[in-house]
Coordinates of C-alpha atoms in Angstrom, one line a residue:
Chain A
M67 CA -97.7 -178.5 33.7
A68 CA -95.2 -179.4 30.8
M69 CA -95.5 -183.0 30.0
K70 CA -93.1 -185.4 28.1
V71 CA -94.8 -185.7 24.9
G72 CA -94.3 -188.2 21.8
F73 CA -95.7 -187.8 18.5
I74 CA -96.1 -190.2 15.8
G75 CA -97.5 -189.2 12.1
L76 CA -96.4 -185.7 10.9
G77 CA -98.5 -185.4 8.1
L78 CA -101.0 -182.7 7.0
I79 CA -102.7 -182.9 10.2
G80 CA -100.2 -184.3 12.6
K81 CA -97.4 -182.0 12.1
P82 CA -99.1 -178.7 12.8
M83 CA -100.5 -180.7 16.0
A84 CA -97.0 -181.7 17.3
R85 CA -95.8 -178.1 16.6
N86 CA -98.5 -176.7 18.9
V87 CA -97.8 -179.1 21.4
L88 CA -94.1 -177.8 21.4
K89 CA -95.1 -174.3 21.5
A90 CA -97.2 -174.8 24.5
G91 CA -93.8 -175.9 26.5
H92 CA -93.8 -179.4 26.5
T93 CA -91.0 -181.7 25.7
L94 CA -91.5 -183.3 22.3
V95 CA -89.9 -186.3 20.6
V96 CA -91.1 -187.3 17.2
W97 CA -91.0 -190.2 14.8
N98 CA -92.3 -190.1 11.1
R99 CA -92.0 -192.8 8.5
T100 CA -90.6 -190.3 6.2
R101 CA -87.7 -188.9 8.2
D102 CA -87.7 -185.5 6.3
K103 CA -91.0 -184.4 7.6
A104 CA -89.5 -184.4 11.2
R105 CA -86.4 -182.0 10.2
D106 CA -88.2 -178.5 10.8
L107 CA -89.6 -179.5 14.2
V108 CA -86.3 -180.6 15.4
E109 CA -84.9 -177.2 14.3
E110 CA -87.5 -175.8 16.6
G111 CA -86.6 -177.8 19.4
A112 CA -88.2 -181.5 19.3
T113 CA -86.2 -184.4 19.5
A114 CA -86.1 -187.1 16.8
A115 CA -86.4 -190.5 17.8
G116 CA -85.5 -193.5 15.7
S117 CA -88.5 -195.7 15.9
P118 CA -92.0 -195.6 17.5
R119 CA -90.8 -197.6 20.4
E120 CA -88.2 -195.0 21.3
V121 CA -90.8 -192.4 21.2
A122 CA -92.8 -194.5 23.7
E123 CA -89.9 -195.2 26.1
K124 CA -89.4 -191.5 26.3
S125 CA -92.9 -190.3 26.6
E126 CA -95.7 -189.8 29.2
V127 CA -98.1 -189.1 26.5
V128 CA -97.9 -190.6 23.2
L129 CA -100.0 -189.3 20.3
T130 CA -100.3 -190.9 16.7
C131 CA -102.0 -189.6 13.9
V132 CA -101.3 -191.6 10.9
S133 CA -103.6 -191.9 7.6
D134 CA -105.1 -195.7 8.0
P135 CA -105.6 -198.7 10.2
P136 CA -102.6 -200.8 8.6
A137 CA -100.4 -197.5 9.3
L138 CA -101.6 -197.6 13.1
E139 CA -101.0 -201.2 13.5
E140 CA -97.6 -200.9 12.2
V141 CA -96.6 -198.2 14.4
L142 CA -98.3 -199.8 17.3
W143 CA -97.4 -203.5 16.8
G144 CA -94.8 -203.7 14.1
P145 CA -91.1 -204.1 14.9
K146 CA -89.7 -201.4 17.2
G147 CA -93.3 -200.4 17.7
V148 CA -95.0 -198.3 20.6
M149 CA -96.2 -201.3 22.4
E150 CA -92.7 -202.4 22.8
G151 CA -91.8 -199.2 24.6
L152 CA -95.0 -197.9 26.2
K153 CA -94.5 -197.1 29.8
K154 CA -96.3 -197.8 33.0
S155 CA -99.1 -195.1 33.5
S156 CA -98.2 -193.5 30.2
V157 CA -101.2 -192.6 27.9
L158 CA -101.5 -193.3 24.3
I159 CA -103.7 -191.1 22.4
D160 CA -104.7 -192.1 18.9
S161 CA -105.9 -189.3 16.6
S162 CA -105.8 -191.4 13.5
T163 CA -109.3 -192.2 12.0
V164 CA -109.4 -196.2 12.4
S165 CA -112.2 -198.4 13.3
P166 CA -113.8 -198.6 16.8
A167 CA -112.6 -202.2 16.9
L168 CA -109.1 -201.4 16.2
A169 CA -109.4 -198.6 19.1
R170 CA -110.7 -200.9 21.4
R171 CA -107.8 -203.5 20.6
A172 CA -105.4 -200.7 21.2
A173 CA -107.0 -199.9 24.5
A174 CA -106.5 -203.6 25.5
A175 CA -102.9 -203.8 24.5
C176 CA -102.3 -200.6 26.6
A177 CA -104.3 -201.9 29.6
E178 CA -101.9 -205.0 29.4
R179 CA -99.0 -202.7 29.9
M180 CA -100.8 -200.9 32.5
A181 CA -101.0 -197.8 30.3
E182 CA -104.1 -195.7 29.3
F183 CA -105.6 -195.3 25.8
L184 CA -108.0 -192.7 24.5
D185 CA -109.2 -192.9 20.9
A186 CA -109.5 -189.2 20.0
P187 CA -110.1 -188.4 16.0
V188 CA -110.1 -184.7 15.3
T189 CA -111.9 -182.6 12.9
G190 CA -111.2 -179.2 11.8
G191 CA -108.6 -180.0 9.0
T192 CA -105.2 -178.3 8.5
W193 CA -106.6 -174.9 9.2
G194 CA -107.8 -176.1 12.8
A195 CA -104.6 -178.0 13.3
E196 CA -102.5 -174.8 12.7
K197 CA -104.6 -172.7 14.7
G198 CA -104.8 -175.2 17.4
E199 CA -108.5 -175.1 17.2
L200 CA -109.2 -178.9 16.3
V201 CA -112.3 -180.4 17.9
F202 CA -111.7 -183.8 19.5
M203 CA -114.1 -186.7 19.8
V204 CA -112.7 -188.8 22.5
G205 CA -113.5 -192.3 23.6
G206 CA -112.3 -193.7 26.8
R207 CA -112.1 -193.0 30.8
K208 CA -112.9 -189.5 31.6
D209 CA -110.2 -188.9 34.1
V210 CA -107.7 -190.0 31.7
L211 CA -109.0 -187.2 29.4
E212 CA -108.6 -184.8 32.3
K213 CA -104.9 -186.0 32.9
V214 CA -104.0 -185.2 29.4
Q215 CA -105.9 -181.9 28.9
P216 CA -102.7 -179.9 29.1
V217 CA -101.6 -181.6 26.0
L218 CA -104.8 -181.7 24.3
A219 CA -105.4 -178.0 25.0
A220 CA -102.4 -177.1 22.9
M221 CA -104.1 -178.5 20.0
G222 CA -108.0 -178.2 20.2
K223 CA -110.5 -175.9 21.2
R224 CA -113.3 -178.3 21.9
F225 CA -113.3 -181.7 23.5
F226 CA -116.5 -184.2 23.2
H227 CA -116.5 -187.4 25.1
P228 CA -119.1 -189.5 23.6
G229 CA -118.4 -192.5 25.7
G230 CA -115.9 -195.4 26.3
H231 CA -113.0 -196.9 24.1
G232 CA -114.0 -196.6 20.5
A233 CA -116.9 -194.1 20.9
G234 CA -114.6 -191.2 19.5
Q235 CA -114.1 -193.4 16.3
T236 CA -117.7 -194.3 16.0
I237 CA -118.9 -190.5 16.2
K238 CA -115.8 -189.6 13.7
L239 CA -117.0 -192.2 11.1
A240 CA -120.7 -191.1 11.6
M241 CA -119.6 -187.6 10.9
N242 CA -117.7 -188.4 7.8
L243 CA -120.3 -190.3 6.2
I244 CA -122.5 -187.1 6.5
L245 CA -119.8 -185.1 5.0
A246 CA -119.2 -187.5 2.2
L247 CA -123.1 -187.7 1.5
Q248 CA -123.3 -183.8 1.7
V249 CA -120.5 -183.4 -1.0
D250 CA -121.6 -186.3 -3.1
A251 CA -125.5 -184.9 -2.8
L252 CA -124.2 -181.5 -4.0
A253 CA -122.2 -183.2 -6.9
E254 CA -125.2 -184.9 -8.2
A255 CA -127.4 -181.7 -7.7
L256 CA -124.8 -179.8 -9.7
A257 CA -124.6 -182.6 -12.5
L258 CA -128.5 -182.6 -12.9
V259 CA -128.7 -178.7 -13.1
Q260 CA -125.8 -178.5 -15.6
G261 CA -126.8 -181.6 -17.5
A262 CA -130.1 -179.7 -18.0
G263 CA -128.3 -176.9 -19.4
L264 CA -128.2 -174.6 -16.5
E265 CA -125.4 -172.8 -14.6
G266 CA -124.1 -174.4 -11.4
E267 CA -123.9 -171.1 -9.8
K268 CA -127.6 -170.6 -10.1
L269 CA -128.3 -173.4 -7.8
I270 CA -125.5 -172.6 -5.3
E271 CA -127.1 -169.1 -4.9
V272 CA -130.5 -170.4 -4.3
L273 CA -129.5 -173.2 -1.9
Q274 CA -127.4 -170.4 0.2
A275 CA -130.9 -168.7 0.8
S276 CA -132.6 -172.1 1.7
M277 CA -132.9 -174.9 4.3
A278 CA -130.3 -176.8 2.2
R279 CA -127.5 -174.1 3.1
A280 CA -124.6 -176.0 4.9
A281 CA -121.0 -175.3 5.6
V282 CA -119.8 -177.6 2.9
L283 CA -121.6 -175.7 0.5
D284 CA -119.3 -172.5 1.3
V285 CA -116.0 -174.4 1.0
K286 CA -116.7 -177.4 -1.8
A287 CA -119.3 -175.6 -4.0
P288 CA -116.5 -173.5 -5.3
M289 CA -114.0 -176.3 -5.7
I290 CA -116.5 -178.1 -7.7
L291 CA -117.5 -175.1 -10.0
A292 CA -113.9 -174.5 -10.6
G293 CA -112.9 -178.1 -10.9
S294 CA -110.1 -177.7 -8.9
Y295 CA -109.4 -180.1 -6.0
V296 CA -106.2 -179.2 -4.0
P297 CA -106.8 -181.7 -1.1
S298 CA -107.7 -180.2 2.1
F299 CA -109.2 -183.5 3.0
P300 CA -107.9 -186.0 0.8
L301 CA -110.4 -188.3 -1.4
R302 CA -108.6 -191.6 -0.5
L303 CA -108.9 -191.0 3.2
M304 CA -112.8 -190.0 2.6
H305 CA -113.1 -193.2 0.6
K306 CA -111.3 -195.2 3.5
D307 CA -113.5 -193.7 6.2
L308 CA -116.6 -194.7 4.1
G309 CA -115.3 -198.1 4.2
L310 CA -114.9 -198.1 8.1
A311 CA -118.2 -196.9 8.5
L312 CA -119.8 -199.6 6.4
E313 CA -117.6 -202.3 8.1
L314 CA -119.0 -201.1 11.4
A315 CA -122.4 -200.9 10.2
N316 CA -122.3 -204.4 8.9
Q317 CA -120.7 -205.6 12.3
I318 CA -123.7 -204.5 14.2
G319 CA -126.4 -204.8 11.7
V320 CA -127.2 -201.4 10.4
P321 CA -128.1 -200.8 6.9
L322 CA -126.5 -197.7 5.2
P323 CA -128.0 -197.7 1.9
A324 CA -127.1 -194.0 0.8
T325 CA -123.7 -194.4 2.2
A326 CA -122.9 -197.5 0.3
A327 CA -123.9 -196.1 -2.7
A328 CA -121.7 -192.7 -2.1
R329 CA -118.7 -195.1 -1.3
E330 CA -119.1 -196.6 -4.8
I331 CA -118.7 -192.9 -6.3
Y332 CA -115.7 -192.3 -4.3
N333 CA -114.4 -195.6 -5.3
A334 CA -115.0 -194.9 -9.0
V335 CA -113.0 -191.7 -8.9
K336 CA -110.3 -192.6 -6.5
G337 CA -109.6 -195.5 -9.2
A338 CA -109.7 -193.1 -12.2
T339 CA -107.7 -190.3 -10.5
R340 CA -103.7 -190.4 -10.4
E341 CA -103.0 -187.2 -8.3
D342 CA -103.9 -186.5 -4.7
V343 CA -107.3 -184.5 -4.7
D344 CA -109.7 -183.4 -2.2
Y345 CA -112.9 -185.5 -1.6
A346 CA -114.8 -182.6 -3.5
A347 CA -113.0 -184.3 -6.3
V348 CA -116.2 -186.6 -6.3
A349 CA -117.7 -184.5 -8.7
K350 CA -115.1 -185.6 -11.2
F351 CA -117.5 -188.9 -11.8
W352 CA -120.0 -186.5 -13.6
Q353 CA -117.2 -184.2 -15.2
K354 CA -116.5 -185.0 -18.9
Chain B
M4 CA -150.7 -151.5 -8.5
A5 CA -153.6 -153.8 -7.5
M6 CA -154.1 -156.9 -9.9
K7 CA -156.9 -159.2 -10.5
V8 CA -155.4 -162.5 -9.1
G9 CA -156.6 -166.0 -9.1
F10 CA -155.2 -168.8 -6.8
I11 CA -155.6 -172.5 -7.1
G12 CA -154.6 -175.0 -4.4
L13 CA -155.1 -173.7 -0.8
G14 CA -152.7 -176.3 0.9
L15 CA -150.2 -175.7 3.8
I16 CA -148.3 -173.5 1.5
G17 CA -150.7 -172.2 -0.8
K18 CA -153.3 -170.8 1.6
P19 CA -151.0 -168.6 3.5
M20 CA -149.5 -167.5 -0.1
A21 CA -153.1 -166.4 -1.3
R22 CA -153.9 -164.7 2.0
N23 CA -150.7 -162.7 1.5
V24 CA -151.7 -161.6 -2.0
L25 CA -155.2 -160.6 -0.5
K26 CA -153.4 -158.6 2.0
A27 CA -151.4 -156.9 -0.2
G28 CA -154.5 -155.3 -1.7
H29 CA -155.0 -157.1 -4.7
T30 CA -158.5 -158.8 -5.8
L31 CA -158.6 -162.4 -5.0
V32 CA -160.4 -165.2 -6.7
V33 CA -159.8 -168.8 -5.1
W34 CA -160.6 -172.5 -6.1
N35 CA -159.6 -175.5 -4.0
R36 CA -160.6 -179.1 -4.6
T37 CA -161.8 -179.2 -1.2
R38 CA -164.2 -176.3 -0.8
D39 CA -163.9 -176.0 2.9
K40 CA -160.4 -174.6 2.8
A41 CA -161.5 -171.6 0.9
R42 CA -164.0 -170.6 3.3
D43 CA -161.9 -168.2 5.8
L44 CA -160.2 -166.6 2.8
V45 CA -163.6 -165.8 1.4
E46 CA -164.6 -164.4 4.8
E47 CA -161.4 -162.3 4.6
G48 CA -162.4 -161.0 1.0
A49 CA -161.6 -163.4 -1.4
T50 CA -164.3 -164.7 -4.3
A51 CA -164.8 -168.4 -4.2
A52 CA -165.1 -169.6 -7.8
G53 CA -166.8 -172.7 -8.9
S54 CA -164.0 -174.2 -11.0
P55 CA -160.3 -173.3 -12.2
R56 CA -161.9 -172.1 -15.5
E57 CA -163.7 -169.5 -13.8
V58 CA -160.9 -168.5 -11.7
A59 CA -158.7 -168.1 -15.1
E60 CA -161.7 -166.3 -16.5
K61 CA -161.7 -163.6 -13.7
S62 CA -157.8 -163.1 -13.3
E63 CA -155.1 -161.3 -14.9
V64 CA -152.6 -163.4 -12.8
V65 CA -153.5 -167.0 -11.9
L66 CA -151.2 -169.1 -9.3
T67 CA -151.4 -172.6 -8.9
C68 CA -149.9 -174.5 -6.0
V69 CA -151.0 -178.1 -6.0
S70 CA -149.2 -181.2 -4.7
D71 CA -148.1 -183.0 -7.7
P72 CA -148.0 -183.3 -11.5
P73 CA -151.6 -185.2 -11.9
A74 CA -153.2 -182.5 -9.6
L75 CA -151.6 -179.6 -11.9
E76 CA -152.6 -181.6 -15.2
E77 CA -156.1 -182.0 -13.7
V78 CA -156.4 -178.2 -12.7
L79 CA -155.0 -177.0 -16.1
W80 CA -156.2 -179.3 -18.8
G81 CA -159.1 -181.2 -16.9
P82 CA -162.9 -180.7 -17.3
K83 CA -163.4 -176.7 -16.3
G84 CA -159.7 -176.3 -16.2
V85 CA -157.7 -173.3 -16.4
M86 CA -156.7 -173.7 -20.2
E87 CA -160.4 -173.3 -20.9
G88 CA -160.8 -169.8 -19.4
L89 CA -157.3 -168.3 -19.6
K90 CA -157.5 -164.8 -20.8
K91 CA -155.1 -163.4 -23.6
S92 CA -152.1 -161.4 -21.9
S93 CA -152.6 -163.0 -18.7
V94 CA -150.0 -164.7 -16.7
L95 CA -150.3 -168.4 -15.2
I96 CA -147.7 -169.0 -12.3
D97 CA -147.2 -172.5 -11.1
S98 CA -145.7 -172.6 -7.8
S99 CA -146.3 -176.5 -7.5
T100 CA -143.1 -178.8 -7.6
V101 CA -143.6 -180.6 -10.8
S102 CA -141.3 -181.9 -13.7
P103 CA -139.4 -179.3 -15.9
A104 CA -141.1 -181.3 -18.8
L105 CA -144.6 -180.5 -17.5
A106 CA -143.5 -176.9 -16.9
R107 CA -142.5 -176.4 -20.4
R108 CA -146.0 -178.2 -21.6
A109 CA -147.9 -175.5 -19.6
A110 CA -146.0 -173.0 -21.1
A111 CA -146.7 -174.0 -24.4
A112 CA -150.5 -174.3 -23.7
C113 CA -150.2 -170.6 -22.4
A114 CA -148.4 -169.5 -25.4
E115 CA -151.3 -170.9 -27.8
R116 CA -153.6 -168.8 -25.7
M117 CA -151.3 -165.6 -25.9
A118 CA -150.8 -166.1 -22.2
E119 CA -147.5 -166.4 -20.6
F120 CA -146.2 -168.8 -18.2
L121 CA -143.9 -168.9 -15.3
D122 CA -142.7 -172.0 -13.2
A123 CA -142.1 -170.6 -9.9
P124 CA -141.6 -173.4 -7.2
V125 CA -141.0 -172.0 -3.7
T126 CA -139.1 -172.7 -0.8
G127 CA -139.2 -171.7 2.8
G128 CA -142.2 -173.8 4.3
T129 CA -145.3 -173.1 5.9
W130 CA -143.4 -170.3 8.0
G131 CA -142.0 -168.6 4.9
A132 CA -145.5 -168.8 3.4
E133 CA -147.2 -167.1 6.5
K134 CA -144.3 -164.6 6.8
G135 CA -144.4 -163.4 3.0
E136 CA -140.7 -164.7 3.1
L137 CA -140.8 -167.5 0.5
V138 CA -137.8 -167.9 -1.8
F139 CA -138.8 -168.2 -5.4
M140 CA -137.1 -170.0 -8.3
V141 CA -138.5 -168.6 -11.3
G142 CA -138.3 -170.2 -15.1
G143 CA -139.5 -168.1 -18.0
R144 CA -139.2 -164.7 -19.5
K145 CA -137.5 -162.0 -17.3
D146 CA -139.9 -159.2 -18.6
V147 CA -143.1 -161.5 -17.4
L148 CA -141.4 -161.9 -13.9
E149 CA -141.0 -158.2 -13.6
K150 CA -144.7 -157.8 -14.7
V151 CA -145.9 -159.9 -12.0
Q152 CA -143.5 -158.6 -9.3
P153 CA -146.2 -156.9 -7.5
V154 CA -148.1 -160.1 -6.8
L155 CA -144.9 -162.0 -6.1
A156 CA -143.7 -159.5 -3.7
A157 CA -146.8 -160.1 -1.4
M158 CA -145.5 -163.7 -1.0
G159 CA -141.6 -163.9 -1.0
K160 CA -138.6 -162.0 -0.2
R161 CA -136.1 -163.7 -2.8
F162 CA -136.6 -164.1 -6.6
F163 CA -133.9 -166.2 -8.5
H164 CA -134.3 -166.5 -12.2
P165 CA -132.3 -169.4 -13.2
G166 CA -133.4 -169.6 -16.9
G167 CA -136.1 -170.1 -19.3
H168 CA -139.4 -172.3 -18.6
G169 CA -138.3 -175.6 -16.6
A170 CA -135.4 -173.9 -15.0
G171 CA -137.2 -173.1 -11.9
Q172 CA -138.5 -176.7 -11.3
T173 CA -134.9 -178.0 -12.4
I174 CA -133.3 -176.0 -9.5
K175 CA -136.2 -177.0 -7.1
L176 CA -135.7 -180.8 -7.7
A177 CA -132.0 -180.5 -7.5
M178 CA -132.5 -178.5 -4.0
N179 CA -134.9 -181.2 -2.7
L180 CA -132.5 -184.2 -3.5
I181 CA -129.9 -182.3 -1.5
L182 CA -132.2 -181.9 1.1
A183 CA -133.5 -185.7 1.2
L184 CA -129.9 -186.8 1.0
Q185 CA -128.7 -184.4 3.9
V186 CA -131.7 -185.7 6.2
D187 CA -131.0 -189.3 5.1
A188 CA -127.2 -189.0 5.7
L189 CA -128.0 -187.6 9.1
A190 CA -130.5 -190.4 9.7
E191 CA -128.0 -193.1 8.5
A192 CA -125.4 -191.7 10.9
L193 CA -127.7 -191.6 13.6
A194 CA -128.6 -195.2 13.2
L195 CA -124.9 -196.0 12.9
V196 CA -124.2 -194.3 16.5
Q197 CA -127.0 -195.4 18.1
G198 CA -126.6 -199.0 16.9
A199 CA -123.1 -199.0 18.4
G200 CA -124.6 -198.0 21.7
L201 CA -124.0 -194.3 21.9
E202 CA -126.5 -191.6 22.5
G203 CA -127.5 -189.6 19.1
E204 CA -127.2 -186.6 20.9
K205 CA -123.6 -186.8 21.3
L206 CA -123.4 -187.1 17.4
I207 CA -125.4 -183.9 17.0
E208 CA -123.2 -181.8 19.5
V209 CA -120.1 -182.8 17.7
L210 CA -121.7 -182.2 14.1
Q211 CA -122.6 -178.5 15.2
A212 CA -119.2 -177.8 15.9
S213 CA -117.9 -179.2 12.6
M214 CA -117.8 -178.6 9.0
A215 CA -120.9 -180.7 8.7
R216 CA -123.2 -178.3 10.2
A217 CA -126.1 -177.3 8.4
A218 CA -129.5 -175.9 8.6
V219 CA -131.3 -179.4 8.7
L220 CA -129.4 -180.0 11.6
D221 CA -131.2 -177.7 13.7
V222 CA -134.5 -178.3 12.3
K223 CA -134.6 -182.2 11.8
A224 CA -132.2 -183.5 14.2
P225 CA -134.4 -182.8 17.1
M226 CA -137.5 -184.5 15.3
I227 CA -135.4 -187.7 14.5
L228 CA -134.2 -187.7 18.4
A229 CA -137.6 -187.3 19.5
G230 CA -139.2 -189.6 16.9
S231 CA -141.9 -187.0 16.5
Y232 CA -142.8 -186.1 12.7
V233 CA -145.4 -183.3 12.8
P234 CA -145.3 -182.6 8.8
S235 CA -143.5 -179.2 7.8
F236 CA -142.5 -180.8 4.5
P237 CA -144.5 -184.0 4.2
L238 CA -142.5 -187.1 3.4
R239 CA -144.9 -188.5 0.5
L240 CA -144.0 -185.2 -1.3
M241 CA -140.2 -185.3 -0.9
H242 CA -140.8 -189.2 -2.3
K243 CA -142.3 -187.4 -5.2
D244 CA -139.9 -185.0 -5.7
L245 CA -137.0 -187.6 -5.8
G246 CA -139.1 -189.6 -8.2
L247 CA -139.2 -186.2 -10.3
A248 CA -135.4 -185.8 -10.1
L249 CA -134.7 -189.3 -11.2
E250 CA -137.0 -189.2 -13.9
L251 CA -135.4 -185.8 -15.2
A252 CA -131.9 -187.3 -14.6
N253 CA -132.9 -190.4 -16.5
Q254 CA -134.4 -188.2 -19.5
I255 CA -130.8 -186.2 -19.6
G256 CA -128.5 -189.1 -19.1
V257 CA -127.3 -188.1 -15.6
P258 CA -126.7 -191.0 -13.0
L259 CA -127.6 -190.0 -9.4
P260 CA -126.8 -193.1 -7.4
A261 CA -127.2 -191.9 -4.0
T262 CA -130.5 -190.1 -4.8
A263 CA -131.5 -193.4 -6.3
A264 CA -130.5 -195.2 -2.9
A265 CA -132.3 -192.5 -0.7
R266 CA -135.2 -192.7 -2.8
E267 CA -135.5 -196.3 -1.9
I268 CA -135.6 -195.5 1.9
Y269 CA -138.2 -192.8 1.4
N270 CA -140.2 -195.3 -0.4
A271 CA -140.1 -198.0 2.2
V272 CA -141.2 -195.4 4.9
K273 CA -143.9 -194.1 2.7
G274 CA -145.1 -197.7 2.3
A275 CA -145.0 -198.6 6.0
T276 CA -146.4 -195.3 7.4
R277 CA -150.0 -194.4 7.5
E278 CA -150.3 -191.2 9.0
D279 CA -149.0 -187.9 7.2
V280 CA -145.3 -187.4 8.4
D281 CA -142.6 -185.0 7.8
Y282 CA -139.6 -186.2 5.6
A283 CA -137.5 -186.4 8.6
A284 CA -139.5 -189.6 9.5
V285 CA -137.1 -191.3 6.8
A286 CA -135.7 -192.0 10.2
K287 CA -138.1 -194.4 10.9
F288 CA -136.5 -196.9 8.6
W289 CA -134.0 -197.6 11.4
Q290 CA -136.1 -197.2 14.3
K291 CA -137.5 -200.5 15.8

């Protein structure tokens, strides 16, 4: 069943998501802060809107995928924002990674307009977004999730529903603190081994044969050993997500000591690095 | 080729290792601080020695597998210790997890006695020890490793040789800091999710479908969710190994911030827990 879909935020993840919505036969209207990024989607059949409000006015389902909470606040509540145009009975789906509190604020604002909201952050990276094989963590009402399934199915292969509004974001932040710590642990271990005069490769080959084996090892260890950090998931976003995890943790009174330590390492590298790098560049903290 | 093998330290890992040496047709003489633990091996054909010295006097290859550096120092240099009986041309193999510095001290002491030394810590747990499928990280001379291969082959399936004396221990400490952080990260993430009112199981199912998937997730997450910590690798030993990793790091000037934070969590749980628990019990830090 073809739906009228709006997409706001055509970045590394958002653009391939939007393209898959279009390919699946839905009507697509798009908006991006930098206009250029919409151009090829328009050539492929999408309509470019002049504002987030216009996207909302023309859509049954509005998807947002922006880089951080301020960017989401701007497209939702800023001048000519989504909330000015959101139609009754429409569904706003936010696939950005933001705080559960902001997700609940967006849900409340949607409810005021008789619209529905789902927080639906994703994992799977650019590759998963392009293949339409993202994994969605969805917070909100189950019947709303079912209603938008035809749209989500164009972008993802698995849909988890951990709970009500904000639950998707909570799971995403927990996942990203694990990823951040896995990669930081790998960087600390490599720094120790190399500092002791051994080759980092020797550690990796033993890890792969042990209980310490992990998916990040396959993907991030080669980047660290080569000192090459072409961004798959940018370090600045991982740093932001660690901040969001700690913000949530401090609101609910859960201490996260290792997460806090790791965040400071990501912070140091973020401060010292001019170019956009993958979060595996946390290893630069130890590289001379 | 059957060899005369001595084994000191018949704990959770050492005893099945020793048994596999015996099964492979080697002559076996054993010693353990607690005599009882040698009893069934003797029934199976091993000889019980009265001291570590006597083990060394009767062996071409002496294996040690004790719980920490003081225990190793005691069996090597204590009264009636290995060093008093070590024969010329014999090989001492230490499969305990200790500091690289202690490994090099043992290597020097062996050299004085015209004997050889290998630091050869293992991974694979009780299961790997019983199946004869341990993974060895060996520091020392390659020709010595080849010489003792008939003995090691009875206990392990893979043998890595990252470098000279101490290299095995360095790799092992790096591996264990990764494991400790992986499990602490999982515990922090579960505490965050559960603190936010969600079910921990919801996080695990998403992680399994993501880049955060890891072997520890399969093995340790169920223990944490059930709050059941039957020791596979005891928390007190993981706490010890984190201390050894930080000791090495501070000797060579490598900062390990997340490892240091994690060690304090393991320290808190170790201090608060009377019974012997698996290191997954680090999650008790957050459990009310």
